[in-house]
Short mmCIF file of C-alpha atoms and ligand atoms in Angstrom, two decimals:
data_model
loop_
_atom_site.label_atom_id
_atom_site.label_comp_id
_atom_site.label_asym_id
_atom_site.label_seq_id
_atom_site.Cartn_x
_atom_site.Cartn_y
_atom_site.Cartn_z
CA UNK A 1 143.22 36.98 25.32
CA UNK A 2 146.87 38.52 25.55
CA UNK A 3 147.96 39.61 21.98
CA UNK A 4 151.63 38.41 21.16
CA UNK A 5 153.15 41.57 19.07
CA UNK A 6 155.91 41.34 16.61
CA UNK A 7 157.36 44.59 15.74
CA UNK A 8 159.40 44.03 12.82
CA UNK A 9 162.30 46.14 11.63
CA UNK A 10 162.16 49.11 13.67
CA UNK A 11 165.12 51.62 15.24
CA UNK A 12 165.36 51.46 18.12
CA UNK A 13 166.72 53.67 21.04
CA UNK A 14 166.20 51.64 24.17
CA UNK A 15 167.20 54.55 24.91
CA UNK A 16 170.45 54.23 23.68
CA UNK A 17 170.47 53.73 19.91
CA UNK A 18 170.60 49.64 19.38
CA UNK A 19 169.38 49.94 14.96
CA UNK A 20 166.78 48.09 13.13
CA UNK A 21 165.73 45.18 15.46
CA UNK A 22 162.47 42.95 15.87
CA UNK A 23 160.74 43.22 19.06
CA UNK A 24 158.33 40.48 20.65
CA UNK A 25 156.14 41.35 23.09
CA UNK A 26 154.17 39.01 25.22
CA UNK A 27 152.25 38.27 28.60
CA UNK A 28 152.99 41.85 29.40
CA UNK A 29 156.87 41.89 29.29
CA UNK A 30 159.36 42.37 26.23
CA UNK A 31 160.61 38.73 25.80
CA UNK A 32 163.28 39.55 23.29
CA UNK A 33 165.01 42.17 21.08
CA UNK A 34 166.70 41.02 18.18
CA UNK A 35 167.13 40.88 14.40
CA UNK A 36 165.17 38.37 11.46
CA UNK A 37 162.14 37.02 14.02
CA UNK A 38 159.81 35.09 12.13
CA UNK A 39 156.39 34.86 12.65
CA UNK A 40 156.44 31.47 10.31
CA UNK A 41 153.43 29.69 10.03
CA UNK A 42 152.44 29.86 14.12
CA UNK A 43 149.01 29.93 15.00
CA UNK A 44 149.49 31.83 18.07
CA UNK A 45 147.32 34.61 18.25
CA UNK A 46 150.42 37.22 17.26
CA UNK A 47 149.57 40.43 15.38
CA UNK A 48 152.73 41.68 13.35
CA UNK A 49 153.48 45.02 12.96
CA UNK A 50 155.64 46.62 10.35
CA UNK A 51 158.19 48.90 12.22
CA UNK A 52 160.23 50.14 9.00
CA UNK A 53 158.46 53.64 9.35
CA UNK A 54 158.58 53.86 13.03
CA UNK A 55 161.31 54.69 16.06
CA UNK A 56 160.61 52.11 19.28
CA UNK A 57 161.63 54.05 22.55
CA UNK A 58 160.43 53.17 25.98
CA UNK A 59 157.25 53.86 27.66
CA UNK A 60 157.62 57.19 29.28
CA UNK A 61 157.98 57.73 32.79
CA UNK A 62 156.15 60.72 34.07
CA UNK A 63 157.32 61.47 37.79
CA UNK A 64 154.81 64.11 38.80
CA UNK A 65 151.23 64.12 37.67
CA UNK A 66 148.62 65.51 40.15
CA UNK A 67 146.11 62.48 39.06
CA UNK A 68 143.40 64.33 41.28
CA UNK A 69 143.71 67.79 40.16
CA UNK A 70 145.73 70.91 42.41
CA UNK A 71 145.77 74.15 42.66
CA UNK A 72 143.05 76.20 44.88
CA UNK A 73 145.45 79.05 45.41
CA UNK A 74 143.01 80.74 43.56
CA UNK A 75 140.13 79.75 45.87
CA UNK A 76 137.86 76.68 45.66
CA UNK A 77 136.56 77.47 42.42
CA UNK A 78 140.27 77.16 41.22
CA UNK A 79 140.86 73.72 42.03
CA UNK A 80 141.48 71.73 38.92
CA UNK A 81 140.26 68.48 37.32
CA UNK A 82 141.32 65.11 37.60
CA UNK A 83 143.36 64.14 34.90
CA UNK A 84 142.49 61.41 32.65
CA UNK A 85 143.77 57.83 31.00
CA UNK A 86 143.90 59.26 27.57
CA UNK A 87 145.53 62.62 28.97
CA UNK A 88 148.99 60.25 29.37
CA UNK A 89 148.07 57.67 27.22
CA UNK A 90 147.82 60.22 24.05
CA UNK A 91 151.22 61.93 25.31
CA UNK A 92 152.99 57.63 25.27
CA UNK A 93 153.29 58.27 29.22
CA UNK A 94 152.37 54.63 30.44
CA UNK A 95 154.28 55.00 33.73
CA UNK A 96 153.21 58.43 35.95
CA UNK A 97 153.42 58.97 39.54
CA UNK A 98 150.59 60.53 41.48
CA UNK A 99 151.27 63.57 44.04
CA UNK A 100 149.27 65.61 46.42
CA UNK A 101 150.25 69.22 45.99
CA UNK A 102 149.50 72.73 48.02
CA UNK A 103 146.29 70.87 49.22
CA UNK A 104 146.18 68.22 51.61
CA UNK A 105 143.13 68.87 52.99
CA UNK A 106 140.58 69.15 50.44
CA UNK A 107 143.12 66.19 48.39
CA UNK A 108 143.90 63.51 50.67
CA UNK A 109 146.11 60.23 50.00
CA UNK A 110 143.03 57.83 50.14
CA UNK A 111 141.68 59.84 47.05
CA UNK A 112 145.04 59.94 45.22
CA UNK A 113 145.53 55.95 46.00
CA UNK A 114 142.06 55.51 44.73
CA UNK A 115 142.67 57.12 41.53
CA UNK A 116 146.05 55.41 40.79
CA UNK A 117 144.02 52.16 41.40
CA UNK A 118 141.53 53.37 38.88
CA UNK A 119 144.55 54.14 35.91
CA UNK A 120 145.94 51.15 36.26
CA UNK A 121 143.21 49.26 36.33
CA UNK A 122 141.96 51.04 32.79
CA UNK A 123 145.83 50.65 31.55
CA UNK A 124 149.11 52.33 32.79
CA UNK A 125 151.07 51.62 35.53
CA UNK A 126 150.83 53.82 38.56
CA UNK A 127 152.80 55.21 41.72
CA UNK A 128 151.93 57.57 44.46
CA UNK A 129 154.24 59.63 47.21
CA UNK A 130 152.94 59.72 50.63
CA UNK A 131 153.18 63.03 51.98
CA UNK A 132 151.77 66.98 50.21
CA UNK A 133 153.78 70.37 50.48
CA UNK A 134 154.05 70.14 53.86
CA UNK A 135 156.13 69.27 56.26
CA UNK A 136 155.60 67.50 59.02
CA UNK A 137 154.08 65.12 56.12
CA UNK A 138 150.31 63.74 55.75
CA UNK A 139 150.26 60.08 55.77
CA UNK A 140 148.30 57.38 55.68
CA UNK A 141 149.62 55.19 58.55
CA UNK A 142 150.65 57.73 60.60
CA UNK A 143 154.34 57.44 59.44
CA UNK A 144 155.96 57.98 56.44
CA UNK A 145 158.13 54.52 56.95
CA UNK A 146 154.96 52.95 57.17
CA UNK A 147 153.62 53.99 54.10
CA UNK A 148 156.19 53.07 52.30
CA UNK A 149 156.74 49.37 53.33
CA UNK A 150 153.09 48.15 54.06
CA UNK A 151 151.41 50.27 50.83
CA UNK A 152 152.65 48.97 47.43
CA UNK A 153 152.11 52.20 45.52
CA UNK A 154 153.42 54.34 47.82
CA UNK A 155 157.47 54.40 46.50
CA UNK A 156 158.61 57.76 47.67
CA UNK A 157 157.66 60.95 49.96
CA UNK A 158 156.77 64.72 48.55
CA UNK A 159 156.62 66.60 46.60
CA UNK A 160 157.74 68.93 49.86
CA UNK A 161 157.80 72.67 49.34
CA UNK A 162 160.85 74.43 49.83
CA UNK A 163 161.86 78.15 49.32
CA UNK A 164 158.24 78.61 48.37
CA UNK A 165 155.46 81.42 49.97
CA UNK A 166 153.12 77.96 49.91
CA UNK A 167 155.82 75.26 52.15
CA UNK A 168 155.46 75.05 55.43
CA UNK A 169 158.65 76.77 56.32
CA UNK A 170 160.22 72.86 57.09
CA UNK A 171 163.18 73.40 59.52
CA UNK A 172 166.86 72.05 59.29
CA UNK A 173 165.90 68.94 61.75
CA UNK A 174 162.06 68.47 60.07
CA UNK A 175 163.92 67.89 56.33
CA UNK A 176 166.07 65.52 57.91
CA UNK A 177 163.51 63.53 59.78
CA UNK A 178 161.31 63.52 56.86
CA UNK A 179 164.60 61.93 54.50
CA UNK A 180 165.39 59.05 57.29
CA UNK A 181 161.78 58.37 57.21
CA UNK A 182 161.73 57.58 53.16
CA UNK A 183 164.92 56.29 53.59
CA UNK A 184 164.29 53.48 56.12
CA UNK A 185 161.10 53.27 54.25
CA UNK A 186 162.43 52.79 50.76
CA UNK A 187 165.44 50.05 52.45
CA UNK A 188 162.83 47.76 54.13
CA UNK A 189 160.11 47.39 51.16
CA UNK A 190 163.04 47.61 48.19
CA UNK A 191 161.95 50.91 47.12
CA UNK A 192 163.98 54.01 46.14
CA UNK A 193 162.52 56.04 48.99
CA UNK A 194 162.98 59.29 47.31
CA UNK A 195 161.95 63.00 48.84
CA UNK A 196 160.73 64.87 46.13
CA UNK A 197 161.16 68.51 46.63
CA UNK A 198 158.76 71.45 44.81
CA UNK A 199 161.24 74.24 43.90
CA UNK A 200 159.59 77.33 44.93
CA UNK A 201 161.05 80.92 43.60
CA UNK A 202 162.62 81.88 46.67
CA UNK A 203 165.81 83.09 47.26
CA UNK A 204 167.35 79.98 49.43
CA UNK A 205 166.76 77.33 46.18
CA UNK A 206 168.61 74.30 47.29
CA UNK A 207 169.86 75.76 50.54
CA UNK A 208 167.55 73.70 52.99
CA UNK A 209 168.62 70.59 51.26
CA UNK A 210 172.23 70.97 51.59
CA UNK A 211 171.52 72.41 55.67
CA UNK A 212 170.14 68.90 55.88
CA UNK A 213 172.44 66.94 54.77
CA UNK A 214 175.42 68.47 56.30
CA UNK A 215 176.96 67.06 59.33
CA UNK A 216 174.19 63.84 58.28
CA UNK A 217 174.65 60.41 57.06
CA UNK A 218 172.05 62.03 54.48
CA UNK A 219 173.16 62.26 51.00
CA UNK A 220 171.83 65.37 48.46
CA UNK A 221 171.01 61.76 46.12
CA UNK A 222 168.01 60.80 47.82
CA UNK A 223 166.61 64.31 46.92
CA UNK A 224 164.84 64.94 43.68
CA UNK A 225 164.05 68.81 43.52
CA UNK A 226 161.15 69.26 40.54
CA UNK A 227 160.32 72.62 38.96
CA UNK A 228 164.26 73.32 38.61
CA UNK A 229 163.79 75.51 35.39
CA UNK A 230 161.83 78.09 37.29
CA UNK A 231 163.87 80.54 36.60
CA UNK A 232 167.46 81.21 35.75
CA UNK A 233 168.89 81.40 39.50
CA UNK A 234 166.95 77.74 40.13
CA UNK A 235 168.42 76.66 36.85
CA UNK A 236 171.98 77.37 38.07
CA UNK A 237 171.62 76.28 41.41
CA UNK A 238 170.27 72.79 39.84
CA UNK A 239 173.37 72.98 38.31
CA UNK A 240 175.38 72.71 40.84
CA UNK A 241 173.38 69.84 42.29
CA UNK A 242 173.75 67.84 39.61
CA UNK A 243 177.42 68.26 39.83
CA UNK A 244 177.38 67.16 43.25
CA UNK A 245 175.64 63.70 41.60
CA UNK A 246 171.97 64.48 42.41
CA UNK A 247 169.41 64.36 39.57
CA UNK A 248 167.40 67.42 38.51
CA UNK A 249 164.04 67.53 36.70
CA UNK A 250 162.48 70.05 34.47
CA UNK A 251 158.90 70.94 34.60
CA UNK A 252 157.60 70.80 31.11
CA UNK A 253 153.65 71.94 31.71
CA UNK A 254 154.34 75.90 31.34
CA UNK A 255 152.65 79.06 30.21
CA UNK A 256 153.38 82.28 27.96
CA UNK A 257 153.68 83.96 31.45
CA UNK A 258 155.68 81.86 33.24
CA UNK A 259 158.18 82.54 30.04
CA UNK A 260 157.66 85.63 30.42
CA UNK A 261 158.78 85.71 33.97
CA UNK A 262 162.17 84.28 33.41
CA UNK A 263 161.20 80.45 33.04
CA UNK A 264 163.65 78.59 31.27
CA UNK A 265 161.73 76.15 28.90
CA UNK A 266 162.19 72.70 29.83
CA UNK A 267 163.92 71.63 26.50
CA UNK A 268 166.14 74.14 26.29
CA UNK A 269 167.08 73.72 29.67
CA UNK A 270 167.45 70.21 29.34
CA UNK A 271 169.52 71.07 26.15
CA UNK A 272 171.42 73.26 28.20
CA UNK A 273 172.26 71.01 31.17
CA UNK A 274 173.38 68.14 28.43
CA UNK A 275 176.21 71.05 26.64
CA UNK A 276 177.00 72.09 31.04
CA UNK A 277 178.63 68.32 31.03
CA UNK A 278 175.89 66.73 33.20
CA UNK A 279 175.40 63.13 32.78
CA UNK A 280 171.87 62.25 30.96
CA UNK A 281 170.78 60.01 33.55
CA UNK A 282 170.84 63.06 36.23
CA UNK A 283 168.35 64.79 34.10
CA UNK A 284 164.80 64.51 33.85
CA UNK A 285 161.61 65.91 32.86
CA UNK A 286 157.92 65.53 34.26
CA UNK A 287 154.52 67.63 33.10
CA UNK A 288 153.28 68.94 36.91
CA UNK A 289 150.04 67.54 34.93
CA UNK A 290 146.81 69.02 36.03
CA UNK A 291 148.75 71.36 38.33
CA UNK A 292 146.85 74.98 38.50
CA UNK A 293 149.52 77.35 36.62
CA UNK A 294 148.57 80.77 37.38
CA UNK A 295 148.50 84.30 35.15
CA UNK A 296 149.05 87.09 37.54
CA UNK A 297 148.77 90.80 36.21
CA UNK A 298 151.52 93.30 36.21
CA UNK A 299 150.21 94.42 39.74
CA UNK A 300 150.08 90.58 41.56
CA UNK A 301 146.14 90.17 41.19
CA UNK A 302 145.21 86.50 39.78
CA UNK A 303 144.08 86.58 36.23
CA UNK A 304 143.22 83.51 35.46
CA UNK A 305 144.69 79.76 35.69
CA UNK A 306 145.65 77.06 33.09
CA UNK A 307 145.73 73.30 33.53
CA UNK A 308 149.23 71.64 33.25
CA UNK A 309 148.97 68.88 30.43
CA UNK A 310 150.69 65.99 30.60
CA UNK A 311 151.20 65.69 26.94
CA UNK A 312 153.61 68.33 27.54
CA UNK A 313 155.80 65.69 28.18
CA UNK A 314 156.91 64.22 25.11
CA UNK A 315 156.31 67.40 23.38
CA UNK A 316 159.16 68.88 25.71
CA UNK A 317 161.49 66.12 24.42
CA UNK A 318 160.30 66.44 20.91
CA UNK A 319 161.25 70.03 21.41
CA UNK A 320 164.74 69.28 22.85
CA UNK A 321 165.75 66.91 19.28
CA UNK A 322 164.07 69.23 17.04
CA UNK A 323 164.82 72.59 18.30
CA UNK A 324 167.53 72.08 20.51
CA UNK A 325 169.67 69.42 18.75
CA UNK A 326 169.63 66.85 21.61
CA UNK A 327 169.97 63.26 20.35
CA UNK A 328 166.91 61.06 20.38
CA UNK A 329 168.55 58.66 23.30
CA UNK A 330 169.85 61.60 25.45
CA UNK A 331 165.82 63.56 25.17
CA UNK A 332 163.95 60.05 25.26
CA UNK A 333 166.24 59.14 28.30
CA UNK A 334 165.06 62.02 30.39
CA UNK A 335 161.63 61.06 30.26
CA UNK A 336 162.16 57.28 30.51
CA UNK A 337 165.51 55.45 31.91
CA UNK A 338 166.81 58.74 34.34
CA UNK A 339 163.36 58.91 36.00
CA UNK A 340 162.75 55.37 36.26
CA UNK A 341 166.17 55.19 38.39
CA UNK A 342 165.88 57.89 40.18
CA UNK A 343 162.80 56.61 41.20
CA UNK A 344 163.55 53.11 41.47
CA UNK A 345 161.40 51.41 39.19
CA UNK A 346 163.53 48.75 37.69
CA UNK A 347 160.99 47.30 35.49
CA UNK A 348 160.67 50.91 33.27
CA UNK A 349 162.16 53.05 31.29
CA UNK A 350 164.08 50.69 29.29
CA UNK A 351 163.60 48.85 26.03
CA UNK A 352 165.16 45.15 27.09
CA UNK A 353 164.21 41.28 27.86
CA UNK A 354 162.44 40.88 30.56
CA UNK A 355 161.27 44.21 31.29
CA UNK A 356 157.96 45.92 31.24
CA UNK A 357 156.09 45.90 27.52
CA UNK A 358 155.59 49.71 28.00
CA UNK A 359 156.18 50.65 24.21
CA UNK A 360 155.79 54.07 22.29
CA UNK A 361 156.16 54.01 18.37
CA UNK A 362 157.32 57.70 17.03
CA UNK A 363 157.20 58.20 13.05
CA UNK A 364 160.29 58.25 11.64
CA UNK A 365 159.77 61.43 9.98
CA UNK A 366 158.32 63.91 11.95
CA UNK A 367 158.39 62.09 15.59
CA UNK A 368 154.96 62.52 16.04
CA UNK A 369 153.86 59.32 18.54
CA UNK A 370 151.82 56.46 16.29
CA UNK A 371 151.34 53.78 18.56
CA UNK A 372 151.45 53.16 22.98
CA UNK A 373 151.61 50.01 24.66
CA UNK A 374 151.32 49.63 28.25
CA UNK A 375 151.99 46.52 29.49
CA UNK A 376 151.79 44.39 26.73
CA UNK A 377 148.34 46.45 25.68
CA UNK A 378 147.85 48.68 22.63
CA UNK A 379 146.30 51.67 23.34
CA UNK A 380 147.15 54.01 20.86
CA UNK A 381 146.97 53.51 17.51
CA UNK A 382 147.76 55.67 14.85
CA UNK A 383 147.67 58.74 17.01
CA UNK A 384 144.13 58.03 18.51
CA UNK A 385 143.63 56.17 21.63
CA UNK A 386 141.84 52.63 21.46
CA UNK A 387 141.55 52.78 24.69
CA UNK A 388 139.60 55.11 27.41
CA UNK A 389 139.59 55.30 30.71
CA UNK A 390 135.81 54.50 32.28
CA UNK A 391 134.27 58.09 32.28
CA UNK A 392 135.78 59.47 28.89
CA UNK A 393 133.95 59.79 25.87
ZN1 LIG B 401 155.36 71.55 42.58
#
């Protein structure tokens, strides 16, 4: 039987900040937010939780999550796991959106559907973009507009490798066919039809994307470049994007080498980007979870590889109010309301009637995350997940 939850006196950022308020949650959705809710003497099967210690912010929304594992630069022996529910579930992600990677050949789009299939049916909500690194894409249909109306999941294209040793060198003309394609794709099925874009190191950043637009009906908005805190020349130049009204995310899944090597953490640059004057809802953050993250030596040879976690996530924004000094709505709103536009998902992101039950309860005092609900389902309580996906022990 569906629980009805009563969350009582708990602040709330929805993101923005709306004070102590009740919550009810029911059927799956959030069917209101208000003040002095009483459970009375109602024999409905509603559980009532005591908020007064607790912050409610949205579900979060985590845009890039390589469900099926990536990597194999390395060789096959470097390809990396699948991730799990409790991986997000742990980290209050309860909306995350599947991607090929560098691989489409050993990872193909029937496995990633599969899997999103698989984490929703154990508990969050799940998306997939047709299409890997390379361009021409990989589809399922045979056509990226295709995909998009006549597969539910499928809500966007990429990500697609740019200025990267790994892309497929996409021309000019291949960018733009790729952008009408999720365009026409994302009109006809009501879907935001995004290209996501992997920001490699190279020296052209966002070039490609602006010698596709130009002289186009094409607008730099339907382009979502990830991995935009690679360094401090990517940083900038996402800068600049931004200004021009496109929305920039910062990969939070990161190493002690890749800081090393001139990475700007994701917090900081989020912190950053807030003080530059951009708008919170043009920034965002996602974990590259289970991506491969490579530790080269001084001379180029492959040491070794970590994981990317997406628990990174939240810790990221955690980072950005603790360390940083951004405010709770503006850090919670990168990883909930800005990439649940961008993407198009009008049901996330946002604590309101009507919308999704995806719930995370922080403590008040050290914003540690207590409790995750995903659609109306509690599967984290007190820090520990009640719930596990199939295989997990
Ligand atoms: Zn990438």
């Amino acid at each position: 039987m569906n629980t009805i939850f009563l969350i009582k006196n708990v602040e709330v950022y929805a993101p923005q900040h709306l004070g102590k308020q009740d919550i009810i949650m029911a059927g799956g959705k959030i069917i209101a937010i208000g003040s002095q809710f009483s459970a009375g003497g109602s024999d409905l099967p509603l559980t009532v939780i005591d908020g007064s210690n607790n912050i409610a912010v949205p579900g979060f929304v985590d845009s890039l999550v390589h469900f099926i594992g990536g990597g194999g630069e390395g060789g096959f022996a470097s390809r990396t796991p699948e991730m799990q529910l409790t991986d997000a579930t742990l980290g209050g992600v309860t909306t995350a959106i599947g991607v090929l990677g560098t691989d489409a050949t050993t990872r193909t789009l029937t496995n990633l559907l599969a899997k999103a299939h698989a984490l929703q049916t154990e508990g969050i909500t799940t998306y997939c973009h047709t299409g890997s690194y390379q361009v021409p894409c990989r589809t399922l249909t045979g056509s990226i507009t295709d995909d998009l109306i006549l597969i539910d999941k499928f809500i966007g294209v990429g990500e697609i490798a740019i200025s990267d040793h790994r892309s497929s060198q996409p021309t000019t003309d291949e960018i733009r066919k790729v952008a009408s394609a999720a365009k026409v794709g994302g009109i006809l099925s009501g879907k935001g039809g995004i290209v996501s874009v992997h920001m490699g190191a190279g020296e052209r950043i966002l070039q490609p994307i602006y010698d596709a637009v130009a002289g186009t009906e094409l607008s730099v908005k339907q382009f979502y470049p990830t991995h935009m805190n690679r360094n401090r020349s990517v940083f900038n130049a996402g800068l600049e994007f931004a200004s021009q009204g496109g929305v920039i995310d910062f990969t939070t899944s990161t190493t002690a080498y890749d800081l090393e090597h001139g990475e700007v953490a994701a917090a900081q640059a989020l912190a950053e980007a807030l003080q530059a004057g951009i708008e919170p809802i043009q920034l965002t953050l996602s974990s590259d979870g289970n991506a491969s993250l490579p530790i080269y030596s001084k001379s180029g040879d492959l040491l070794g590889l970590q994981v990317g976690q997406v628990s990174t996530l939240y810790q990221s924004a955690r980072d950005a109010i603790l360390k940083h000094k951004v405010s709770i709505s503006d850090a919670i709103c990168a990883i909930s309301q800005a990439p649940a536009t961008v993407l198009g998902l009008h049901q996330k992101g946002r604590l309101a009637a009507g919308l999704d039950a995806d719930l995370v309860l922080l403590n008040r005092d050290d914003l540690a995350i207590n409790q995750v609900f995903a659609m109306g389902r509690q599967l984290v309580i007190a820090g520990k997940a009640t719930v596990k996906g199939m295989f997990e022990k």
